CSV table of C-alpha atoms in Angstrom, one decimal:
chain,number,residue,atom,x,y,z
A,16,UNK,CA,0.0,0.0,0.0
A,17,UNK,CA,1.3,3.1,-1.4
A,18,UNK,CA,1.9,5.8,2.0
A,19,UNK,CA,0.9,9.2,0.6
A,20,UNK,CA,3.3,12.4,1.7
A,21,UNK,CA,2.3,14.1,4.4
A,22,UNK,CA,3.7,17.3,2.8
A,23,UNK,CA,1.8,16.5,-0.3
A,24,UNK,CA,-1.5,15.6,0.9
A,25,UNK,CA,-1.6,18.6,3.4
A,26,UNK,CA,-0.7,21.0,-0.2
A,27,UNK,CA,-3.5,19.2,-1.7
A,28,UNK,CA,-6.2,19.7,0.6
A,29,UNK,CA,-5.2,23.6,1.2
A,30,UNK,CA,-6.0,24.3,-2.5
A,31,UNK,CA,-8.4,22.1,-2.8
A,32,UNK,CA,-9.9,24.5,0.1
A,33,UNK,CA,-8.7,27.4,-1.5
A,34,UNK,CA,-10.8,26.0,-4.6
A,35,UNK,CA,-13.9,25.7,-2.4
A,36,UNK,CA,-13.7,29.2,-1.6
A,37,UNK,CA,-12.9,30.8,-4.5
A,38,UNK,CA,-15.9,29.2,-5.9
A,39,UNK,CA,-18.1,30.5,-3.1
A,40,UNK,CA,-16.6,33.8,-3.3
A,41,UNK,CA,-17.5,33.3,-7.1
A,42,UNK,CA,-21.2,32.6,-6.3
A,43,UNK,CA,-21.6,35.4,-3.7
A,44,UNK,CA,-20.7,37.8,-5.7
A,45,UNK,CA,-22.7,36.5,-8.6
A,46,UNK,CA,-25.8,36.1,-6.2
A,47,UNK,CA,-27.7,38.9,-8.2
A,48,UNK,CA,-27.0,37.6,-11.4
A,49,UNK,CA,-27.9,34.1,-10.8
A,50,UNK,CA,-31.4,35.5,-8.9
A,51,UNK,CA,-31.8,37.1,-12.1
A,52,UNK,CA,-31.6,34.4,-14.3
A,53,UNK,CA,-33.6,32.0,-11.8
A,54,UNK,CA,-36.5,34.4,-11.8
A,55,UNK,CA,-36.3,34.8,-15.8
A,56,UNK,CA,-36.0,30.9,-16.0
A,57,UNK,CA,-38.9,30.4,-13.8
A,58,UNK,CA,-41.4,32.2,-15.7
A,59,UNK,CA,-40.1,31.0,-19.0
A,60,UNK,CA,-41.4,28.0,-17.8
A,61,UNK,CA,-44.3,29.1,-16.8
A,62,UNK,CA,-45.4,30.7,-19.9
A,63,UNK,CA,-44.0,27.9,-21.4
A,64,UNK,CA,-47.3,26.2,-21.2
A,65,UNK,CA,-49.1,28.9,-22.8
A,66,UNK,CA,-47.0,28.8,-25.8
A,67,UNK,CA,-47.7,25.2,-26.0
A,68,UNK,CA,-51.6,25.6,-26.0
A,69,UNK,CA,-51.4,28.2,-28.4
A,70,UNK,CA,-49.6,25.4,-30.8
A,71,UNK,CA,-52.4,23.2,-29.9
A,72,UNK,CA,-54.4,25.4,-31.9
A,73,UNK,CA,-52.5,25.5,-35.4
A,74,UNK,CA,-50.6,28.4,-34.2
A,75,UNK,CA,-47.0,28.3,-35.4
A,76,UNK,CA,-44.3,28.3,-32.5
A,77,UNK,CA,-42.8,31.7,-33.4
A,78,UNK,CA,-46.5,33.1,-33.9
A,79,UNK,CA,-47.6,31.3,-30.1
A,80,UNK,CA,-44.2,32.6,-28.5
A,81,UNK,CA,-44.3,36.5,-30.4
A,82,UNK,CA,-48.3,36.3,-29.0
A,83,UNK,CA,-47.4,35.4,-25.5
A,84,UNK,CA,-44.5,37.5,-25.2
A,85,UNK,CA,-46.7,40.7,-26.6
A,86,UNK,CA,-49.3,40.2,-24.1
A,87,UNK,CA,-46.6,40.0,-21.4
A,88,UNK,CA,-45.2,43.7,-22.3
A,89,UNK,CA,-48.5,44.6,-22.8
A,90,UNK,CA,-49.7,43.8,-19.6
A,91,UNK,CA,-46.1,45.2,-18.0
A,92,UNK,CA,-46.9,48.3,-20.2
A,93,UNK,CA,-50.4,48.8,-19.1
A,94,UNK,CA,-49.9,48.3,-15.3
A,95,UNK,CA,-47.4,51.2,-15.6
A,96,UNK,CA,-49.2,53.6,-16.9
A,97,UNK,CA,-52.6,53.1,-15.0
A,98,UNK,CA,-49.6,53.1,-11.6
A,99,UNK,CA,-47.5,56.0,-12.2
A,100,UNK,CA,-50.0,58.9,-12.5
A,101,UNK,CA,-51.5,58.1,-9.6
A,102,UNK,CA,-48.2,57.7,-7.7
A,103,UNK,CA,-47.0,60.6,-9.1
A,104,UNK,CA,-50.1,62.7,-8.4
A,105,UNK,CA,-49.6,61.5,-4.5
A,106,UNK,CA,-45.6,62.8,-4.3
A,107,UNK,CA,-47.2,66.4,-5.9
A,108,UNK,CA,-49.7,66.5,-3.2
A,109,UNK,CA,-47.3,65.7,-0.4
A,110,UNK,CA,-44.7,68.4,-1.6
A,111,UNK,CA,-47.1,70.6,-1.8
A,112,UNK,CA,-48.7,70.0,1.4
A,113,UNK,CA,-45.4,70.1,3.1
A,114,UNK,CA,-44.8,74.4,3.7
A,115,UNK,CA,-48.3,74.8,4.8
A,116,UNK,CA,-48.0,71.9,7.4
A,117,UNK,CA,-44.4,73.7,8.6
A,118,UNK,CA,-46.2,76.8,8.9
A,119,UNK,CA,-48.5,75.0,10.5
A,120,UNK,CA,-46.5,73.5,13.4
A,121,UNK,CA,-44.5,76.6,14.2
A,122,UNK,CA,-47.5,79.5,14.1
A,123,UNK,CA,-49.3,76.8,16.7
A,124,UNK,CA,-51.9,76.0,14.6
A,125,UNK,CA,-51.1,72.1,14.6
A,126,UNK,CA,-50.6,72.0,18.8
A,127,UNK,CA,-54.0,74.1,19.3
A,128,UNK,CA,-55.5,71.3,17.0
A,129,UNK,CA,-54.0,68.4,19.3
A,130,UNK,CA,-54.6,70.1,22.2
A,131,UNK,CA,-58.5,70.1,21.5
A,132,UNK,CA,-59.2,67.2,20.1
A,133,UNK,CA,-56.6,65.3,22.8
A,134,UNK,CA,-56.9,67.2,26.2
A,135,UNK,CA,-55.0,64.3,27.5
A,136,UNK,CA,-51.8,64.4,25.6
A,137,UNK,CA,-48.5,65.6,26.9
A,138,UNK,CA,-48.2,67.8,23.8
A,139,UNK,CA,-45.5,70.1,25.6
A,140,UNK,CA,-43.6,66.9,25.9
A,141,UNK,CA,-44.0,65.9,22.4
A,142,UNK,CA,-42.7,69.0,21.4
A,143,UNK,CA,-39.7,69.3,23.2
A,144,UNK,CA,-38.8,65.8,22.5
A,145,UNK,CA,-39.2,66.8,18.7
A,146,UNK,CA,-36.6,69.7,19.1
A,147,UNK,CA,-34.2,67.4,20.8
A,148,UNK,CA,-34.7,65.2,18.1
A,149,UNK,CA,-34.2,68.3,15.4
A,150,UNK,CA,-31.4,69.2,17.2
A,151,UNK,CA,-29.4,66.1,17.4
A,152,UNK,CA,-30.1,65.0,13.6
A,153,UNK,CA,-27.6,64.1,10.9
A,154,UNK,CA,-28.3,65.3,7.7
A,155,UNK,CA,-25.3,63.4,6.4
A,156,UNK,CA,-27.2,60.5,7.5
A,157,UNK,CA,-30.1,61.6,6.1
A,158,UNK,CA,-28.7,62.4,3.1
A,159,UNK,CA,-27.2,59.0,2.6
A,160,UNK,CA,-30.4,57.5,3.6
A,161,UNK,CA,-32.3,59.2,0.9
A,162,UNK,CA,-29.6,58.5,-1.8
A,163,UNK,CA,-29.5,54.6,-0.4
A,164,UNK,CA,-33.5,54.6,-1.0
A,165,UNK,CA,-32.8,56.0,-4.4
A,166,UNK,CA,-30.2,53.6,-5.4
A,167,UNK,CA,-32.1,50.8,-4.7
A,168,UNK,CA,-35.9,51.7,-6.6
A,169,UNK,CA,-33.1,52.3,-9.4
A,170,UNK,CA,-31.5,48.7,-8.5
A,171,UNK,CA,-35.5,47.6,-8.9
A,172,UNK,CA,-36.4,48.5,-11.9
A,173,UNK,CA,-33.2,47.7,-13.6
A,174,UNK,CA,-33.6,44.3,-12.2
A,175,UNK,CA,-36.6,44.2,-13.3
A,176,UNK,CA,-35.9,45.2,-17.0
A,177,UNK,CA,-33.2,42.5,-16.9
A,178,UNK,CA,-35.5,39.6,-15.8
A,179,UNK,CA,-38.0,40.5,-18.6
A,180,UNK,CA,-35.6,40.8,-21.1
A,181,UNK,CA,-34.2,37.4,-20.0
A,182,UNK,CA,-37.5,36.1,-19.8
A,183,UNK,CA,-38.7,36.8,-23.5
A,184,UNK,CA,-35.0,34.9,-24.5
A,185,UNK,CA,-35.4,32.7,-22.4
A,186,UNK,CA,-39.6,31.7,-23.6
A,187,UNK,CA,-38.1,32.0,-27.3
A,188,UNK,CA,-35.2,29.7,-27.1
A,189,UNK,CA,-36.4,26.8,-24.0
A,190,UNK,CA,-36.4,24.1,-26.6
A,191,UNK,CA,-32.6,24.9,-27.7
A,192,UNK,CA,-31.8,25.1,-23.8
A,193,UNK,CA,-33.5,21.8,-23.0
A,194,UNK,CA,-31.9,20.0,-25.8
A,195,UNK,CA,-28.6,21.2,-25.4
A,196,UNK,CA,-28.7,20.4,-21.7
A,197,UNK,CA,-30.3,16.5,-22.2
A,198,UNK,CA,-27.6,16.2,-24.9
A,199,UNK,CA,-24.8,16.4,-21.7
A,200,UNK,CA,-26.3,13.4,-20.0
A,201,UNK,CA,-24.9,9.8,-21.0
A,202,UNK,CA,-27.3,8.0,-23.5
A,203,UNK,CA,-27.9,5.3,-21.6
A,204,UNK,CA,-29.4,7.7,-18.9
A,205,UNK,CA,-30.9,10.1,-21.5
A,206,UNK,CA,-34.5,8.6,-21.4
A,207,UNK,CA,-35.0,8.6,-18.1
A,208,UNK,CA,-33.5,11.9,-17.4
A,209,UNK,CA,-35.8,14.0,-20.6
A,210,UNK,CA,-38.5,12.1,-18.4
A,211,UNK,CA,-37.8,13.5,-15.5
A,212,UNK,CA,-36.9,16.7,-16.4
A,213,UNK,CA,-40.5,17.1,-18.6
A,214,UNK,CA,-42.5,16.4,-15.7
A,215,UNK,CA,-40.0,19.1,-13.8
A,216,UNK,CA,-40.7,21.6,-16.1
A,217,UNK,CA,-44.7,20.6,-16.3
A,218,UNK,CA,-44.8,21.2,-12.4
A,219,UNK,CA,-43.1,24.5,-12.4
A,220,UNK,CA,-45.4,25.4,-15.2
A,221,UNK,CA,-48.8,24.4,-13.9
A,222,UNK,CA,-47.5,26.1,-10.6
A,223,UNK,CA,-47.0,29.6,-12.2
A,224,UNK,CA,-50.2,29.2,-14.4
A,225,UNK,CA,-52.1,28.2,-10.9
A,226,UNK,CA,-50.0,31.3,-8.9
A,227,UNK,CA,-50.8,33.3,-11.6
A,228,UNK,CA,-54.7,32.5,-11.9
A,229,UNK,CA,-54.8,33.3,-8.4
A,230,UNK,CA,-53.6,36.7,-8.7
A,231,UNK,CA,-55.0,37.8,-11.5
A,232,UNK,CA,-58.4,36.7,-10.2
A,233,UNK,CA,-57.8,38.9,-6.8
A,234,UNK,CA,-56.4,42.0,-9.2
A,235,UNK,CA,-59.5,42.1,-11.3
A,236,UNK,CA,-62.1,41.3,-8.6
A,237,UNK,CA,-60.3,43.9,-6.4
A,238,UNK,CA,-60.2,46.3,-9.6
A,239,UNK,CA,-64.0,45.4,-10.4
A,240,UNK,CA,-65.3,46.0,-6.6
A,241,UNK,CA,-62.8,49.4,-6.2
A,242,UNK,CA,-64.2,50.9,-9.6
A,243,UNK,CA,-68.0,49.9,-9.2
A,244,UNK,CA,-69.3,50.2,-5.4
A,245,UNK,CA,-66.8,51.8,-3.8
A,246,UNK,CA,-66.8,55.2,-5.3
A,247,UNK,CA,-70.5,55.8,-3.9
A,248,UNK,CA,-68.5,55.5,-0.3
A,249,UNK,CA,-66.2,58.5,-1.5
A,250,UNK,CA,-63.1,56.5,-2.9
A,251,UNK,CA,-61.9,57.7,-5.9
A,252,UNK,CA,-61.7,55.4,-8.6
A,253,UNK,CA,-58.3,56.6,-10.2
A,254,UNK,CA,-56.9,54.8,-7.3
A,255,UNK,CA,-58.6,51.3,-8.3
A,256,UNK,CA,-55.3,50.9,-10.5
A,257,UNK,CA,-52.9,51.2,-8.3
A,258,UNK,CA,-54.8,48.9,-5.3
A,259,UNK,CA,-55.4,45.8,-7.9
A,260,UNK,CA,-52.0,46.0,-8.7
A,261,UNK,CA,-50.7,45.9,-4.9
A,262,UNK,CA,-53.6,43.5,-4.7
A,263,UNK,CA,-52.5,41.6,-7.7
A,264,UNK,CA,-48.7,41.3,-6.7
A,265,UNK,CA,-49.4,40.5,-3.3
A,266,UNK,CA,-50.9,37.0,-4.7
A,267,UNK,CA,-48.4,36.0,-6.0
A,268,UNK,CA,-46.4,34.8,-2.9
A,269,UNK,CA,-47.5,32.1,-1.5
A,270,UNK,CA,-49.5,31.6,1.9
A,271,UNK,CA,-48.9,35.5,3.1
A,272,UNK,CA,-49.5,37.5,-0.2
A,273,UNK,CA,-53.1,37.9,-0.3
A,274,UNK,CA,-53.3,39.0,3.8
A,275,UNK,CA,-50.2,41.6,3.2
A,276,UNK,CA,-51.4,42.8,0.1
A,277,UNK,CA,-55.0,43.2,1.3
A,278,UNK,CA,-53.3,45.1,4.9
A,279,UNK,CA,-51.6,47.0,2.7
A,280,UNK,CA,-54.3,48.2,0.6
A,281,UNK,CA,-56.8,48.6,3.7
A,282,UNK,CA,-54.0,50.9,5.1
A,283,UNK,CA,-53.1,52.9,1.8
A,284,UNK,CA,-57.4,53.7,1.5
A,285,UNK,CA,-57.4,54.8,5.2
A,286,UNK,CA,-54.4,57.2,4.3
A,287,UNK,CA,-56.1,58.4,0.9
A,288,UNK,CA,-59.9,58.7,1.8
A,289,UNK,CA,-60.3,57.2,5.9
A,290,UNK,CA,-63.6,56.1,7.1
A,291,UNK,CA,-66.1,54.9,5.5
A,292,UNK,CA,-64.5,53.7,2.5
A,293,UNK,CA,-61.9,52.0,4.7
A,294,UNK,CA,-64.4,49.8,6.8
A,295,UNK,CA,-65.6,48.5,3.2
A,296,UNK,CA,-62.6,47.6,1.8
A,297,UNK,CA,-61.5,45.5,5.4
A,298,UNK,CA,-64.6,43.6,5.0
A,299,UNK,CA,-64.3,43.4,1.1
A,300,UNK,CA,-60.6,41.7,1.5
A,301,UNK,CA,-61.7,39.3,4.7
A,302,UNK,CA,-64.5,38.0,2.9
A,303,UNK,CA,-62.1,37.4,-0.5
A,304,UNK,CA,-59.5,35.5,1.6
A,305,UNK,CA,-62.0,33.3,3.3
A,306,UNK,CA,-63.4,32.4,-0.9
A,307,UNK,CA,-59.8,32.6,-1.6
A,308,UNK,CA,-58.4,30.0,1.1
A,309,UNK,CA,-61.7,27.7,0.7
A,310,UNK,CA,-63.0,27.2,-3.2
A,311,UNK,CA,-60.3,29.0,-5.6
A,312,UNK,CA,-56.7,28.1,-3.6
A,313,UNK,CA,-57.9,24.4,-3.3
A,314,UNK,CA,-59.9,24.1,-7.1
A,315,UNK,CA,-56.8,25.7,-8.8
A,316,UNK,CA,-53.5,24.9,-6.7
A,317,UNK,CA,-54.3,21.4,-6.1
A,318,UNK,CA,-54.5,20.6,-10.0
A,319,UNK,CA,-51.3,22.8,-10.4
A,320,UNK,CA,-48.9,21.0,-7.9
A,321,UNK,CA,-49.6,17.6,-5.9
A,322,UNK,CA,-47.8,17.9,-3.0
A,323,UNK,CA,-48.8,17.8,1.0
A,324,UNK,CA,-50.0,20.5,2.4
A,325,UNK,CA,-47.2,20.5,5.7
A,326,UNK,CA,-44.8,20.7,2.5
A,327,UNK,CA,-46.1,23.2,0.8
A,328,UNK,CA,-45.8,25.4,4.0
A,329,UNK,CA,-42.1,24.5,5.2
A,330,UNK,CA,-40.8,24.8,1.3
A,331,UNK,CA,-42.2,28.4,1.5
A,332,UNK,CA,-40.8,29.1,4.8
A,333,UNK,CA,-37.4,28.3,3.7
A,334,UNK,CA,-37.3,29.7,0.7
A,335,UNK,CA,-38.6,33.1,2.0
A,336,UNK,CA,-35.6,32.9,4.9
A,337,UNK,CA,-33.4,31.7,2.4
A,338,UNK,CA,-33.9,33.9,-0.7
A,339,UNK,CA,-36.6,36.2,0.5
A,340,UNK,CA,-39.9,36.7,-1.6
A,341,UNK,CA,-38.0,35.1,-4.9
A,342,UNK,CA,-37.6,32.3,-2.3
A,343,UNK,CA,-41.0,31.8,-1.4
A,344,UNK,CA,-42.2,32.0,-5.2
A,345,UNK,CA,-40.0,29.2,-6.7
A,346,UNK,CA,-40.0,27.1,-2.9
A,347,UNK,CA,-42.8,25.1,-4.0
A,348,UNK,CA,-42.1,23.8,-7.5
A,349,UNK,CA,-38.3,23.2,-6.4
A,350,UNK,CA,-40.5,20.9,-3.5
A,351,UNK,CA,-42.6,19.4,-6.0
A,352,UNK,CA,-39.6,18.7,-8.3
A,353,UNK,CA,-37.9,16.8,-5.4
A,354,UNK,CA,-40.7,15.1,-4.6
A,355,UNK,CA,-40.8,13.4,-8.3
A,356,UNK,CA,-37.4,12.7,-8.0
A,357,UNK,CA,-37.7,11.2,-4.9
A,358,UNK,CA,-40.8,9.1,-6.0
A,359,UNK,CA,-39.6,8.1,-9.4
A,360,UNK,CA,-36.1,7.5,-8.8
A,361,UNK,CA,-35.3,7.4,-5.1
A,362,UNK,CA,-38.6,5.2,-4.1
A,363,UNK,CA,-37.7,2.2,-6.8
A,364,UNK,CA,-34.2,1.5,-6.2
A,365,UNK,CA,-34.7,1.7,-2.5
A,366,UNK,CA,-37.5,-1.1,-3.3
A,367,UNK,CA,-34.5,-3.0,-5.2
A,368,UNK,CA,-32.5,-3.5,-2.1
C-alpha cells in the first residue's frame, strides 16, 4: 500500500480549500446575477405552457411565442401607466402639502388642534422631545439615507428590466436550452432523465399558471369592486389601479400574499380617503380571503402542484428565509420537483435492495 506524503496531501487539501472558496466567493458575488436568471427561468417555464396551447391550436411556435411574449409587455406596459400617475399625483400633493404643514406646526396652529381634540396628551412633551430630536439630527445621514433609498428603486427597476428581457430569451429559445442540456447526460441515462426533467418543467409550469390564476383573479375582482361600489362611499376610482395591482402582486407569494397585500391596501385607502370607504374595503378583502383560502386556492393549486399541504408550507418558509420573496415563489415547485425525484427515482431503487 502506497503511504501518501504528508507534505503533499496537506498542499493538496489547502488548495483544494482554497478552490472551495474561491468558488463561493464566485457565487456570492454572482448572487444577483444568478437571482436574475432563476427568476427569468422560472417564468419561461411558466409561460411555457401557454406557448404550448397556443400550438395546440395551429398556431405556429414563433407566432404562439411573439403572441405570449406581446401580451406580457402589454400587460407590463399597461400596469405602468394606470400606476405611475397616480403615484406621481400622490408625491405632488405631499410636496405641496409640506410648507403649509411647517407653517402650520410653528405658528401653533397644529398643537392648538391636538390640544383640542386630545386634552389628555402631553403635547408640551411631544414638542420638546421633537426639538431634541431636530437638534441632534444628521443630515449626512439623512442624506445618505435618501440616496441609499434612491439607489435601490433604481437597482429595482433595472432588475426588473433584466429579468423581462431574459425572460422573453429565455420563452423563445427553452427548446434549444433543453436540448442542449439532455444532450450532456450519457445516452444510456438520457431517457430517463428528458423524463424526469419534462414532468420538472410541467410542475413548475402548472404552478405559475395556478399562482398566476390566483392573482389575477384577486387584481381584477379587487379592480372590479374598487371601480364599481366603492366610489359611492367616497373613494376615488383613479386609485382602483394602483390597489389591484398591490392586490395583484401580493398574490403571488405564496401563503402570506393575499393577507399583506389586502393590509396594505386597507391601510393605503385609510391614508387616501379614511372612514367609511376603509371599513368596506377590510370587510371586502376578509370575505375574498375566506373564498380565496376555501374554493379558488384548493380548485386551482391542487390541479397545479400535488404535494402535501405540511410541505407546501415549510418549502415556503425556507425559501422566503433563504432567498426572501424570490424564495418563497420558486419554494414550492423546487419541492414538488424533489418530490418526483424522490418518487420516481429514489422510491424504486430503495424497493431494489
Amino acid at each position: 500500500m502506497k503511504i501518501l506524503n504528508p507534505f503533499r496531501l496537506g498542499l493538496l487539501g489547502g488548495l483544494g480549500v482554497l478552490v472551495a472558496v474561491g468558488i463561493g466567493q464566485t457565487v456570492i458575488s454572482l448572487a444577483t446575477i444568478l437571482t436574475y436568471v432563476g427568476a427569468a427561468l422560472f417564468l419561461a417555464l411558466g409561460l411555457d405552457p401557454v406557448v404550448t396551447w397556443l400550438e395546440t391550436k395551429k398556431f405556429p411556435r414563433w407566432t404562439a411565442i411573439l403572441t405570449v411574449l406581446v401580451g406580457v409587455l402589454g400587460v407590463f406596459t399597461g400596469l405602468i401607466f394606470a400606476i405611475v400617475p397616480v403615484i406621481a399625483e400622490q408625491v405632488r400633493n405631499a410636496v405641496q402639502a409640506t410648507p403649509r404643514l411647517v407653517t402650520a406646526f410653528f405658528d401653533g396652529t397644529v398643537r392648538e388642534s391636538v390640544e383640542t381634540a386630545l386634552p389628555w396628551l402631553q403635547v408640551q412633551d411631544l414638542v420638546d422631545g421633537f426639538n431634541a430630536w431636530i437638534a441632534d439630527l444628521d443630515l449626512t445621514t439623512i442624506g445618505g439615507g435618501v440616496f441609499a433609498v434612491g439607489i435601490g428603486i433604481a437597482t429595482g427597476i433595472t432588475g426588473a428590466i433584466i429579468v423581462l428581457i431574459l425572460t422573453i430569451y429565455f420563452v423563445s429559445s427553452l427548446k434549444s436550452i433543453k436540448s442542449g442540456l439532455y444532450q450532456l447526460v450519457p445516452a444510456t441515462k438520457r431517457a430517463k432523465f428528458i423524463d424526469l426533467s419534462e414532468q420538472v418543467s410541467a410542475a413548475v409550469g402548472r404552478y405559475v399558471i395556478g399562482q398566476g390564476s390566483l392573482a389575477l383573479v384577486n387584481g381584477v375582482l379587487s379592480f372590479i369592486v374598487l371601480t364599481l361600489i366603492f366610489p359611492a362611499f367616497g373613494l376615488p376610482v383613479k386609485y382602483s389601479a394602483l390597489l389591484a395591482f398591490i392586490a395583484f402582486m401580493g398574490s403571488l407569494i405564496p401563503l402570506v400574499g393575499t393577507l399583506s397585500g389586502s393590509i396594505v391596501i386597507t391601510l393605503l385607502v385609510l391614508l387616501f380617503n379614511g372612514p367609511p370607504s376603509v371599513i368596506g374595503v377590510g370587510i371586502y378583502y376578509l370575505i375574498y380571503m375566506q373564498v380565496e383560502a376555501y374554493v379558488l386556492n384548493p380548485r386551482i393549486m391542487n390541479k397545479a402542484v400535488k404535494i402535501p399541504g405540511a410541505l407546501v408550507v415549510i418549502a415556503a418558509l425556507a425559501g422566503g428565509t433563504l432567498l426572501g420573496i424570490l424564495g418563497a415563489l420558486i419554494a414550492i415547485p423546487v419541492a414538488a420537483a424533489i418530490l418526483i425525484v424522490v418518487q420516481q427515482v429514489i422510491v424504486p431503487r430503495q424497493a431494489d435492495l
